[in-house]
Short mmCIF file of C-alpha atoms in Angstrom, two decimals:
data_model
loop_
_atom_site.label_atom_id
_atom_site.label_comp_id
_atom_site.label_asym_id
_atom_site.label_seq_id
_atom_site.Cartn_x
_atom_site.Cartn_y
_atom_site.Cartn_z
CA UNK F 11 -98.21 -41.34 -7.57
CA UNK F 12 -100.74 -38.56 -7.85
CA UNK F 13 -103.96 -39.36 -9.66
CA UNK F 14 -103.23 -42.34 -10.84
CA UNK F 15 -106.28 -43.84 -10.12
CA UNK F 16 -108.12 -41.98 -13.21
CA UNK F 17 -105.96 -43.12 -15.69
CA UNK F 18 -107.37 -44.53 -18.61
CA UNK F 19 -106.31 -47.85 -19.92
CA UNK F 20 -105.15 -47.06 -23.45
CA UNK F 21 -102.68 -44.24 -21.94
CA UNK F 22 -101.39 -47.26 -19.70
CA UNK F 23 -101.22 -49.68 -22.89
CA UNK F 24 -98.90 -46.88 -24.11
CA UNK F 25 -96.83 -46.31 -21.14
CA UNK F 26 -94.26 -49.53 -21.56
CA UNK F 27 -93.77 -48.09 -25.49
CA UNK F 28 -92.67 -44.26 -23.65
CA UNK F 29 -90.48 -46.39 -21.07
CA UNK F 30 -89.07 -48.40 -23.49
CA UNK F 31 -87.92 -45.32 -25.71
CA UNK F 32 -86.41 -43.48 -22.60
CA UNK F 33 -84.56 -46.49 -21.73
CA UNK F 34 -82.79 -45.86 -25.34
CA UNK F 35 -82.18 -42.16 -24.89
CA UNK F 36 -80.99 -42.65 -21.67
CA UNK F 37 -78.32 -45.50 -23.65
CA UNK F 38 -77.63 -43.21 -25.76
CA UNK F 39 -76.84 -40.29 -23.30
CA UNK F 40 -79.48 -38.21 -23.83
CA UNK F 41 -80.79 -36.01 -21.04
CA UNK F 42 -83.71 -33.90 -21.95
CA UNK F 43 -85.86 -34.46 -25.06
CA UNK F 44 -88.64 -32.41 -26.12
CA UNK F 45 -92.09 -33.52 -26.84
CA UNK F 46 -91.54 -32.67 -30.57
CA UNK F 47 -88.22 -35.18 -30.93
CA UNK F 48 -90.52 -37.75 -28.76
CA UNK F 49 -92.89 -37.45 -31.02
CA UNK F 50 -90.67 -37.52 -34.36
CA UNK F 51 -88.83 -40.77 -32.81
CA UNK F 52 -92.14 -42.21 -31.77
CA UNK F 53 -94.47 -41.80 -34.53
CA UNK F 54 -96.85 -40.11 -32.53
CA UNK F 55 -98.32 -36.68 -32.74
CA UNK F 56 -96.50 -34.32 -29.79
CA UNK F 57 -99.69 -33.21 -28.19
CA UNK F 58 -100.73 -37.25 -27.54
CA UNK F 59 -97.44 -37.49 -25.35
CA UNK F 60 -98.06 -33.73 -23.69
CA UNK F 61 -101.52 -35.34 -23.04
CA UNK F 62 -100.36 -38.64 -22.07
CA UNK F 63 -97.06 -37.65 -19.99
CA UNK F 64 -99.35 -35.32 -18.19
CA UNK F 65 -101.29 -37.51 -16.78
CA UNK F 66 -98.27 -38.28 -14.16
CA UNK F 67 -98.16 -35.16 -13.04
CA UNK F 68 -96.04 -32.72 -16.08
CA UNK F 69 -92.35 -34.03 -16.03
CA UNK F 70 -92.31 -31.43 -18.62
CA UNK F 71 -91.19 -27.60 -18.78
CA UNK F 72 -92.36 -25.77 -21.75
CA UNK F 73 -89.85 -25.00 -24.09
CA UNK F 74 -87.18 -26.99 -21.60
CA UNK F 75 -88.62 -30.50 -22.48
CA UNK F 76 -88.76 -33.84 -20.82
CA UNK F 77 -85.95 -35.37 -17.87
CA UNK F 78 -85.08 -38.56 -19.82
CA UNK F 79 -83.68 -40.03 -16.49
CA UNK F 80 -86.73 -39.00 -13.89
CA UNK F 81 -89.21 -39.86 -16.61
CA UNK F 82 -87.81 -42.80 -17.05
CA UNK F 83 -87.81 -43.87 -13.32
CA UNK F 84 -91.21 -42.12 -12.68
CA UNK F 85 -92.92 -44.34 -15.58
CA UNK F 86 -91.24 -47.11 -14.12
CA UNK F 87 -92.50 -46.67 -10.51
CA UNK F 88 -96.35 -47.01 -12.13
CA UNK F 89 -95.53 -49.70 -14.45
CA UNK F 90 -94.23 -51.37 -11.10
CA UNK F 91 -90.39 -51.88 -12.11
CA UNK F 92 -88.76 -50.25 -10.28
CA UNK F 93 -89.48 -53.58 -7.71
CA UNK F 94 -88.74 -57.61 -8.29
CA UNK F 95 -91.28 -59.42 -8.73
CA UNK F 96 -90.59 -63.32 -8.27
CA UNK F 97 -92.50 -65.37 -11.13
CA UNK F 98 -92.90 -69.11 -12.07
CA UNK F 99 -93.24 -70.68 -15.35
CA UNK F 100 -95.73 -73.43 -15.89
CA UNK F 101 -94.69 -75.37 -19.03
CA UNK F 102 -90.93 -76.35 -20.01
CA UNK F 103 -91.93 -76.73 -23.74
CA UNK F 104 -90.73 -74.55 -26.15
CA UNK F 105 -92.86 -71.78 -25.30
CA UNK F 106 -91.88 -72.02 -21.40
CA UNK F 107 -88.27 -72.39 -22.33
CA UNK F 108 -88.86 -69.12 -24.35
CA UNK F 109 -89.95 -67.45 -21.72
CA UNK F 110 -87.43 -68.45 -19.16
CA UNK F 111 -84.57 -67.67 -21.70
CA UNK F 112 -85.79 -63.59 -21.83
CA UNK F 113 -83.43 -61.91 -20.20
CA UNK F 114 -85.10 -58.93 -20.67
CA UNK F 115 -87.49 -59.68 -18.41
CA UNK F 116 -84.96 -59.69 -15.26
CA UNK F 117 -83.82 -56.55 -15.95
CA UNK F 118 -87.30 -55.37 -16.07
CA UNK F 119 -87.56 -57.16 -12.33
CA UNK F 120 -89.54 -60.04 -13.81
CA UNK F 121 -87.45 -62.44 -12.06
CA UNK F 122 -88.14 -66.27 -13.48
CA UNK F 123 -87.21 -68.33 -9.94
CA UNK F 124 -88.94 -71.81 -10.89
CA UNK F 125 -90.08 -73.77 -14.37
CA UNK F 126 -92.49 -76.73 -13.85
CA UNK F 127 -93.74 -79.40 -15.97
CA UNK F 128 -95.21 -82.54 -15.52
CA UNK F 129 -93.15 -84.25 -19.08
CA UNK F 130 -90.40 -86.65 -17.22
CA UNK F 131 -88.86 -86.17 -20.39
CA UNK F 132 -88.27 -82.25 -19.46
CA UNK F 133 -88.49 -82.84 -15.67
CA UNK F 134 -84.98 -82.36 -14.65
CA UNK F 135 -83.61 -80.43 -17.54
CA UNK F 136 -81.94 -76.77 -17.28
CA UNK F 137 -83.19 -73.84 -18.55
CA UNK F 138 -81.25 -70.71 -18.25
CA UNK F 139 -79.54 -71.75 -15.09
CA UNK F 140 -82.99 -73.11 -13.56
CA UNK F 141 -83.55 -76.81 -13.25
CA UNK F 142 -87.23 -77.86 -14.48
CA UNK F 143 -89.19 -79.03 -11.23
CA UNK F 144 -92.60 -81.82 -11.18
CA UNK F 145 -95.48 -79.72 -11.14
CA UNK F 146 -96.28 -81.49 -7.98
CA UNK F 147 -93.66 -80.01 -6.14
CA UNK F 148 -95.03 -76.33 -7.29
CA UNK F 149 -97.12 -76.61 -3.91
CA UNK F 150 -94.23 -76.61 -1.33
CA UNK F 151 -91.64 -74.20 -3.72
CA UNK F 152 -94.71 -71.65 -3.54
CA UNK F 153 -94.91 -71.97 0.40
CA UNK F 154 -91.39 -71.98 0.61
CA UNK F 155 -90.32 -68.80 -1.84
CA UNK F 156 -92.43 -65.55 -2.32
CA UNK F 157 -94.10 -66.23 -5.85
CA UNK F 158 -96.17 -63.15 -7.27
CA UNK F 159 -96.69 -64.21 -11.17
CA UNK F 160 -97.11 -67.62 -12.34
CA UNK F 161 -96.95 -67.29 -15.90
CA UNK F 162 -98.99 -70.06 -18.04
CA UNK F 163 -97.47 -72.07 -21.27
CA UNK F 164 -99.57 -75.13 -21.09
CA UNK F 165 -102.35 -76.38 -23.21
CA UNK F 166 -105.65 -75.08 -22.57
CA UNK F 167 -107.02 -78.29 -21.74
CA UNK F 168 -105.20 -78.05 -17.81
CA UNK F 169 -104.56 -74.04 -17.74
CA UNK F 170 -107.83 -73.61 -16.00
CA UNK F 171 -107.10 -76.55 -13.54
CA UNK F 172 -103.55 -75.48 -12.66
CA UNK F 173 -104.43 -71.81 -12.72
CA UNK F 174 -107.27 -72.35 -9.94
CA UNK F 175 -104.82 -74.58 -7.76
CA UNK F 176 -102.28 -71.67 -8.09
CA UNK F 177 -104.85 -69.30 -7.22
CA UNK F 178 -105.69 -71.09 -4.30
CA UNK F 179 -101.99 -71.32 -2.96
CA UNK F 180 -101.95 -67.49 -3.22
CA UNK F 181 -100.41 -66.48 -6.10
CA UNK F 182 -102.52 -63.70 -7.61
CA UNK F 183 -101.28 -62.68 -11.15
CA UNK F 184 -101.06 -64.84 -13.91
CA UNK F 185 -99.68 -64.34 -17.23
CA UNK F 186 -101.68 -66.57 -19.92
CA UNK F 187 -100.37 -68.15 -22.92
CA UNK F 188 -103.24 -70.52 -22.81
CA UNK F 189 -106.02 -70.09 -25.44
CA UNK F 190 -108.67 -69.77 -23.01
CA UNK F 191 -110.17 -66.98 -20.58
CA UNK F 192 -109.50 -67.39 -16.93
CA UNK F 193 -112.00 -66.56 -14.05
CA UNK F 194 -110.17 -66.60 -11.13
CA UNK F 195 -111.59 -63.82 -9.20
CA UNK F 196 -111.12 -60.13 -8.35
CA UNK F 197 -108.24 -60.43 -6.72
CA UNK F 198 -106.30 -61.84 -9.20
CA UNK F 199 -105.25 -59.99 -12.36
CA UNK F 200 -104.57 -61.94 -15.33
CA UNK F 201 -102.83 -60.78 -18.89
CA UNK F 202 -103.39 -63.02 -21.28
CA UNK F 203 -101.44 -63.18 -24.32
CA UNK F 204 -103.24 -65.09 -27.06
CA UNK F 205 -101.05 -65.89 -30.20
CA UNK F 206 -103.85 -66.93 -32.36
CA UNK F 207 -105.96 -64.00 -31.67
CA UNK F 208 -102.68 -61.06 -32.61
CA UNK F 209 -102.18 -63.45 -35.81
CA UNK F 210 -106.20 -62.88 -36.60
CA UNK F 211 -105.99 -59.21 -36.29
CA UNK F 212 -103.17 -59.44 -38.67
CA UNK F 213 -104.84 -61.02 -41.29
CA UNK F 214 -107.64 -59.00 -40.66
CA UNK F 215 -105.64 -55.75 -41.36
CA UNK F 216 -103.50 -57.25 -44.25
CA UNK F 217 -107.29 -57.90 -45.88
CA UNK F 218 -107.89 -53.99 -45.26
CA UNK F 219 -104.77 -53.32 -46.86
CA UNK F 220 -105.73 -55.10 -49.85
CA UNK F 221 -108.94 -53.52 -50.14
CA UNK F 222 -107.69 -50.27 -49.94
CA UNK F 223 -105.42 -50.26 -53.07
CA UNK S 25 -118.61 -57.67 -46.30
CA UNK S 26 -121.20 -54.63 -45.29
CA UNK S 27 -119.97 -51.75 -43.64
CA UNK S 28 -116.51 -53.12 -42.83
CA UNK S 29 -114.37 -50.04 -43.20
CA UNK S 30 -116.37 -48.36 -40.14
CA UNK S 31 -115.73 -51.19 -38.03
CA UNK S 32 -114.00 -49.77 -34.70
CA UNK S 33 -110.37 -51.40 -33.83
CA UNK S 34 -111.91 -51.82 -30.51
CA UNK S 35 -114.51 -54.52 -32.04
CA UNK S 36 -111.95 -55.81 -34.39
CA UNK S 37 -109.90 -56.84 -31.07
CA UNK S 38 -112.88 -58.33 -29.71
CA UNK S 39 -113.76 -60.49 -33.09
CA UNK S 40 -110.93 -63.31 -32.47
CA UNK S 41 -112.78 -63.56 -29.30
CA UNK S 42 -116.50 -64.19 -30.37
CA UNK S 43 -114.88 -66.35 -32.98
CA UNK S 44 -113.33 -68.61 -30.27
CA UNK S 45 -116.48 -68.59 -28.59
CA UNK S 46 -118.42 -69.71 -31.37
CA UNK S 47 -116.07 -72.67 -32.36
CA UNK S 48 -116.65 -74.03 -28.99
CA UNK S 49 -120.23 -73.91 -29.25
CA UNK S 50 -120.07 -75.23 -32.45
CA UNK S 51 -118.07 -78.35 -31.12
CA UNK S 52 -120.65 -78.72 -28.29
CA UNK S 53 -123.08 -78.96 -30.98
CA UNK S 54 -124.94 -75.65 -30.36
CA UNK S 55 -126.84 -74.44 -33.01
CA UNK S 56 -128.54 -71.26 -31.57
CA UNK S 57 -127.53 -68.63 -28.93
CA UNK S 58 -129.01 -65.82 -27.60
CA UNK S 59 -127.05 -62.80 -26.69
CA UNK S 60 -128.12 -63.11 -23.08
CA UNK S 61 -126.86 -66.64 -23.01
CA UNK S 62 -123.36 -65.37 -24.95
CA UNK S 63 -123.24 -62.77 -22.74
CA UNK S 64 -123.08 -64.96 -19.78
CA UNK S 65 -120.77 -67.32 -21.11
CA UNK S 66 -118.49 -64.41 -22.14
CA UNK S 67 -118.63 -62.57 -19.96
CA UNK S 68 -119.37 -59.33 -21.61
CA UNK S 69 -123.08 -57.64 -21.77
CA UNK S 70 -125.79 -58.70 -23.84
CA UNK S 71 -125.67 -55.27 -25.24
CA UNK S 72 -121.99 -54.88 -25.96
CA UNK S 73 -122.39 -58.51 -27.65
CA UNK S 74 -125.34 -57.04 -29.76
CA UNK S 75 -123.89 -53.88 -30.64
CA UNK S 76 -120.46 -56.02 -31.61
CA UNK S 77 -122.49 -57.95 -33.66
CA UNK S 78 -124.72 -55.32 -35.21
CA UNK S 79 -121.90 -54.20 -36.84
CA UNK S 80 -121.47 -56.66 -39.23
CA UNK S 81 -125.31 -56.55 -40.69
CA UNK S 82 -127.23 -58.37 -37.80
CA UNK S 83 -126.81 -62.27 -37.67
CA UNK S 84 -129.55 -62.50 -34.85
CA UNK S 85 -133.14 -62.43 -35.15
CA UNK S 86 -135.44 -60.78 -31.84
CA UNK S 87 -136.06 -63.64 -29.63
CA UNK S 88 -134.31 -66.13 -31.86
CA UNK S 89 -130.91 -65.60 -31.04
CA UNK S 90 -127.58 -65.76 -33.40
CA UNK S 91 -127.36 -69.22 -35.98
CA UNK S 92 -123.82 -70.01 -34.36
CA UNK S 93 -122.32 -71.47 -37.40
CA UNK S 94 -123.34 -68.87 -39.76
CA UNK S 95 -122.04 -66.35 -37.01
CA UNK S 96 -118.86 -68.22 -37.53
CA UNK S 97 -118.52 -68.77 -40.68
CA UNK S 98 -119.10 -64.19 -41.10
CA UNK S 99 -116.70 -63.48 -38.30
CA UNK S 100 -114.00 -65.78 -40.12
CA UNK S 101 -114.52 -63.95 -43.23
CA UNK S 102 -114.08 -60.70 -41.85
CA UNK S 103 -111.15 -61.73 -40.27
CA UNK S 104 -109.70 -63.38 -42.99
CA UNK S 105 -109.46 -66.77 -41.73
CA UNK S 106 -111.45 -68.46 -44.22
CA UNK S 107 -108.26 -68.62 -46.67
CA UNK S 108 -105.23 -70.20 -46.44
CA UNK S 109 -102.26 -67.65 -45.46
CA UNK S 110 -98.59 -68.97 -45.83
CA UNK S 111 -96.24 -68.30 -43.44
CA UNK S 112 -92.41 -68.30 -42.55
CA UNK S 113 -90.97 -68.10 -39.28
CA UNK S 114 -87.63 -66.29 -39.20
CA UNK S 115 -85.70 -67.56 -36.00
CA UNK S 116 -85.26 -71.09 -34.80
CA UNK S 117 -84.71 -70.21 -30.92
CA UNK S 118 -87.33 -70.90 -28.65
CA UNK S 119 -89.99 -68.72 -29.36
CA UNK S 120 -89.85 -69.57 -33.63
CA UNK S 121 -90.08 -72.79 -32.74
CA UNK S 122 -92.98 -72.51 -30.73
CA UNK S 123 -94.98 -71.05 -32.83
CA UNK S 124 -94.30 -73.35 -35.63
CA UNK S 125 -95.47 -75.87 -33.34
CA UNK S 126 -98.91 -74.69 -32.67
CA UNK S 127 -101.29 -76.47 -34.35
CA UNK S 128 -104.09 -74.46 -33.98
CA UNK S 129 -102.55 -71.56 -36.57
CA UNK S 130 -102.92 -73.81 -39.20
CA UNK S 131 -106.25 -74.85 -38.00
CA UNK S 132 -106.83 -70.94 -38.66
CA UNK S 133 -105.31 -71.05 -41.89
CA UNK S 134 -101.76 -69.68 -41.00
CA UNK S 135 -100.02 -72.20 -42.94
CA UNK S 136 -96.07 -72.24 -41.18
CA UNK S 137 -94.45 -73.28 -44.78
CA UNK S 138 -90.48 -72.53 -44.23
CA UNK S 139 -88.53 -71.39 -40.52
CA UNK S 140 -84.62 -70.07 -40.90
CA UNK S 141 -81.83 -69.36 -39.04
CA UNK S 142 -78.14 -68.59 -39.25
CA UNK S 143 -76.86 -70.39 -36.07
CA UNK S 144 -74.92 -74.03 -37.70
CA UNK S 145 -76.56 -75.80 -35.23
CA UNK S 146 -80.07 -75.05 -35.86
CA UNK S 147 -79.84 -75.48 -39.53
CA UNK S 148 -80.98 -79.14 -41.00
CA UNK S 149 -83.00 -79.47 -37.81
CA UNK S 150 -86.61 -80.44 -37.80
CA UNK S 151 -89.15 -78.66 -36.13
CA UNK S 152 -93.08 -79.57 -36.61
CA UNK S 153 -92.25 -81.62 -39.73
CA UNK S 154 -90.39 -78.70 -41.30
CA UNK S 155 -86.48 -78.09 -42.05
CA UNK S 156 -84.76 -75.52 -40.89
CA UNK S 157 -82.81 -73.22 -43.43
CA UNK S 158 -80.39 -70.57 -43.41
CA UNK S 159 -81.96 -67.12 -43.65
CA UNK S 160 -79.77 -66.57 -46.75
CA UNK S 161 -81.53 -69.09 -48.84
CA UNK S 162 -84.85 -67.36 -47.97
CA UNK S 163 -84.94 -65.08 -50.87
CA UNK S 164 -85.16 -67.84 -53.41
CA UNK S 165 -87.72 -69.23 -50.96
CA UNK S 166 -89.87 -66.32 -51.28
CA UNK S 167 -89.58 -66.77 -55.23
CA UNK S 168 -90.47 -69.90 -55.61
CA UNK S 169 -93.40 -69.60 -52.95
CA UNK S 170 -95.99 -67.20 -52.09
CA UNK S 171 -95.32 -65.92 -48.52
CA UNK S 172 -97.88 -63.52 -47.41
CA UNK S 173 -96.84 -63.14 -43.33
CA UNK S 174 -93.93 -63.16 -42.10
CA UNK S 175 -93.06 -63.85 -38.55
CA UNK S 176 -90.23 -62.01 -36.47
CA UNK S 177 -88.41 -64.33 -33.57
CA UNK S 178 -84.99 -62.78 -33.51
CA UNK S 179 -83.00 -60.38 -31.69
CA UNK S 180 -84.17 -56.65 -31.83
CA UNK S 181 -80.50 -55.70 -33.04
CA UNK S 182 -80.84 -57.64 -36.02
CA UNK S 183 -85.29 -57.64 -36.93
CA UNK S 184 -85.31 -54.25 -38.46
CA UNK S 185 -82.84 -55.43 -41.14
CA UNK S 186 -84.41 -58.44 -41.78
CA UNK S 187 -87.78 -57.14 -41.80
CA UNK S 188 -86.51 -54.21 -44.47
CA UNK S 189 -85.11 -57.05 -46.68
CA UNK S 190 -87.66 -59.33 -46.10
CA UNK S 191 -90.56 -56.13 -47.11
CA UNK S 192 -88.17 -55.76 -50.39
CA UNK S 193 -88.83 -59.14 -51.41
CA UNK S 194 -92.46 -58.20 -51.10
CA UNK S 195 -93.62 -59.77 -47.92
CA UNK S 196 -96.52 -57.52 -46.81
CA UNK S 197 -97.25 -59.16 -43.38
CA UNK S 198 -94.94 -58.61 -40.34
CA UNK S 199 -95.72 -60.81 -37.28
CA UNK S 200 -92.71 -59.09 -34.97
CA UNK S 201 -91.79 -61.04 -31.83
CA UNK S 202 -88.59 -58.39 -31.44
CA UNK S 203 -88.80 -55.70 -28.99
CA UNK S 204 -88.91 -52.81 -31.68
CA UNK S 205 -90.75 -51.00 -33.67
CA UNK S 206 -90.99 -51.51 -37.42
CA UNK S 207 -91.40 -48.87 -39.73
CA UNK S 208 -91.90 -50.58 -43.16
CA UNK S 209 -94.33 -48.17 -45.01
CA UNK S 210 -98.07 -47.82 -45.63
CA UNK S 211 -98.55 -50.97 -47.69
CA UNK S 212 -97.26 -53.37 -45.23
CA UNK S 213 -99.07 -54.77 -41.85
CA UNK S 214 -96.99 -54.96 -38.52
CA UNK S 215 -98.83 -56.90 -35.36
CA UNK S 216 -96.29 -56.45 -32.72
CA UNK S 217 -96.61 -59.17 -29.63
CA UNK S 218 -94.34 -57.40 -27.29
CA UNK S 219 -94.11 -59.55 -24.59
CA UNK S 220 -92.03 -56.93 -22.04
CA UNK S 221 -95.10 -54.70 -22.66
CA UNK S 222 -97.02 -57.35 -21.31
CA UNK S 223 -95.83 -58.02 -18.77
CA UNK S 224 -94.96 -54.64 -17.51
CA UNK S 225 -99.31 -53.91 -18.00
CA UNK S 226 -99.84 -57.02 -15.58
CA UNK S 227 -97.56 -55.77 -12.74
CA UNK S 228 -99.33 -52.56 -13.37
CA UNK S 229 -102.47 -54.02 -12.91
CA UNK S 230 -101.13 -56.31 -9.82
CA UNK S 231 -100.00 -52.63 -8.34
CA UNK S 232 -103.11 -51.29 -8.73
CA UNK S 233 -105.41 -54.28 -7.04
CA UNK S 234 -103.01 -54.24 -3.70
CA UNK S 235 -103.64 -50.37 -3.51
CA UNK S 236 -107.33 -50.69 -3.92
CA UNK S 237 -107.43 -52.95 -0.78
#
């Protein structure tokens, strides 16, 4: 994909919102949109997308508008899926289980093939079709199957710990739900979703709000 | 709080971070930090950590370092942590119920004080101490209680309408789990956690570290 490589990272923060959108045009049966319908449906100003949905190279025709289909398919060869990508879940509590049961993420090519826990009281269990495995047993199902993303839903107190032994069985991006910052190397890209810190800039804004009246 | 309105969202995102730090510290019984010894520990450079911090009226002294638990106690107000902030959780599946089971919102003041549902056999249930109720009793709820946040763990096809009832009932805080945008006017505050999104930034970033090999 031509010049990817200088894209900036708050165009590719907005990139899964502009696939997402395209997926429901392209539900609904729309084939072309211009920037200026984007824009309306999006709540963004039409010259951020121009900007933005140049960056890949114009998919645009002035005064023709946007592809909804190649768009589509072009964002989702940079966002990487348009490929599967074979992922673990560490954790069968409720937050693993919530994970696993996302069937969104499948048809995104986030494709859950193993939940492990190390609870005997979860140990066993299904979860959407996939039978909860020791967390022993991770290091032979991660030798035996291809494993690119181990997501983490375990307290913070082991994520480190398991993270580094996943690490050093190959598996190179990890999803974190833990509460803690992982340093596993260059190599290894981690996205870390922290709950308490999204709830913090909520209160922070609603306080904002309030002073603003 | 001085200067707070020209606060950049970019050190606002950061905050929940330092604050995290700090509370550690704290617990280890640190009193003092520089920002060189922050910065290390953070990861982040001494300058970006002073600049952060500049922002809110200069907690550290030249040479002395920043008084960690008045640093704490600033960076909670600012993010509004320093007051209680009740809570409902709309959705009893797996991701409602793991959020009302982490104990560390309510350690931050996010007080989880009523979950619903409309599925039969949710309803009655328990989950962290708390009974769940059918979303149709949740008006009088929101009478008879103050709710200030509201969070969103249902199905897109159904969040908008709930969220649009819930803002009528004057609920100004929308924590939305559901893959969709809410548009619920000026006056109210929605922090998406769109967990597609992230996921579809980390195989980004996983595409982009196997092509820089």
């Amino acid at each position: 994909v031509l010049g990817r490589k200088e894209i900036s990272s708050a165009v590719i923060k907005r990139l899964p919102r502009y696939y997402r959108y395209l997926d429901e045009l392209q539900s609904e049966g729309v084939e072309r949109i211009s920037s200026g319908d984007l824009s309306r449906k999006m709540n963004v100003t039409a010259s951020q997308i121009r900007q933005d949905l140049n960056n890949f190279g114009g998919f645009g025709q002035q005064g023709y508008g946007y592809n909804v289909k190649n768009l589509f398919v072009e964002i989702g060869k940079i966002l990487g899926v348009d490929r599967t990508h074979p992922m673990i879940v560490i954790g069968g509590g409720n937050m693993g289980r919530a994970l696993s049961n996302y069937s969104n993420f499948r048809k995104r090519g986030f494709d859950i093939i193993g939940i492990f826990d190390v609870d005997p009281s979860i140990i066993g269990k299904e979860v959407n079709g996939i039978k909860v495995q020791h967390l022993k047993d991770v290091d032979n199902f991660v030798k035996l199957h291809q494993v690119e993303i181990a997501a983490l839903a375990v307290p913070k107190t082991v994520a480190v710990e398991i993270a580094e032994h996943l690490a050093s069985l190959g598996i190179r991006a990890f999803w974190n739900f833990a509460h803690i910052d992982l340093e596993l190397g260059d190599d290894v890209v981690v996205e870390n979703v922290h709950l308490s810190e999204s709830l913090m800039q909520l209160s922070y804004r609603m306080l904002q709000n309030e002073e603003s009246k």
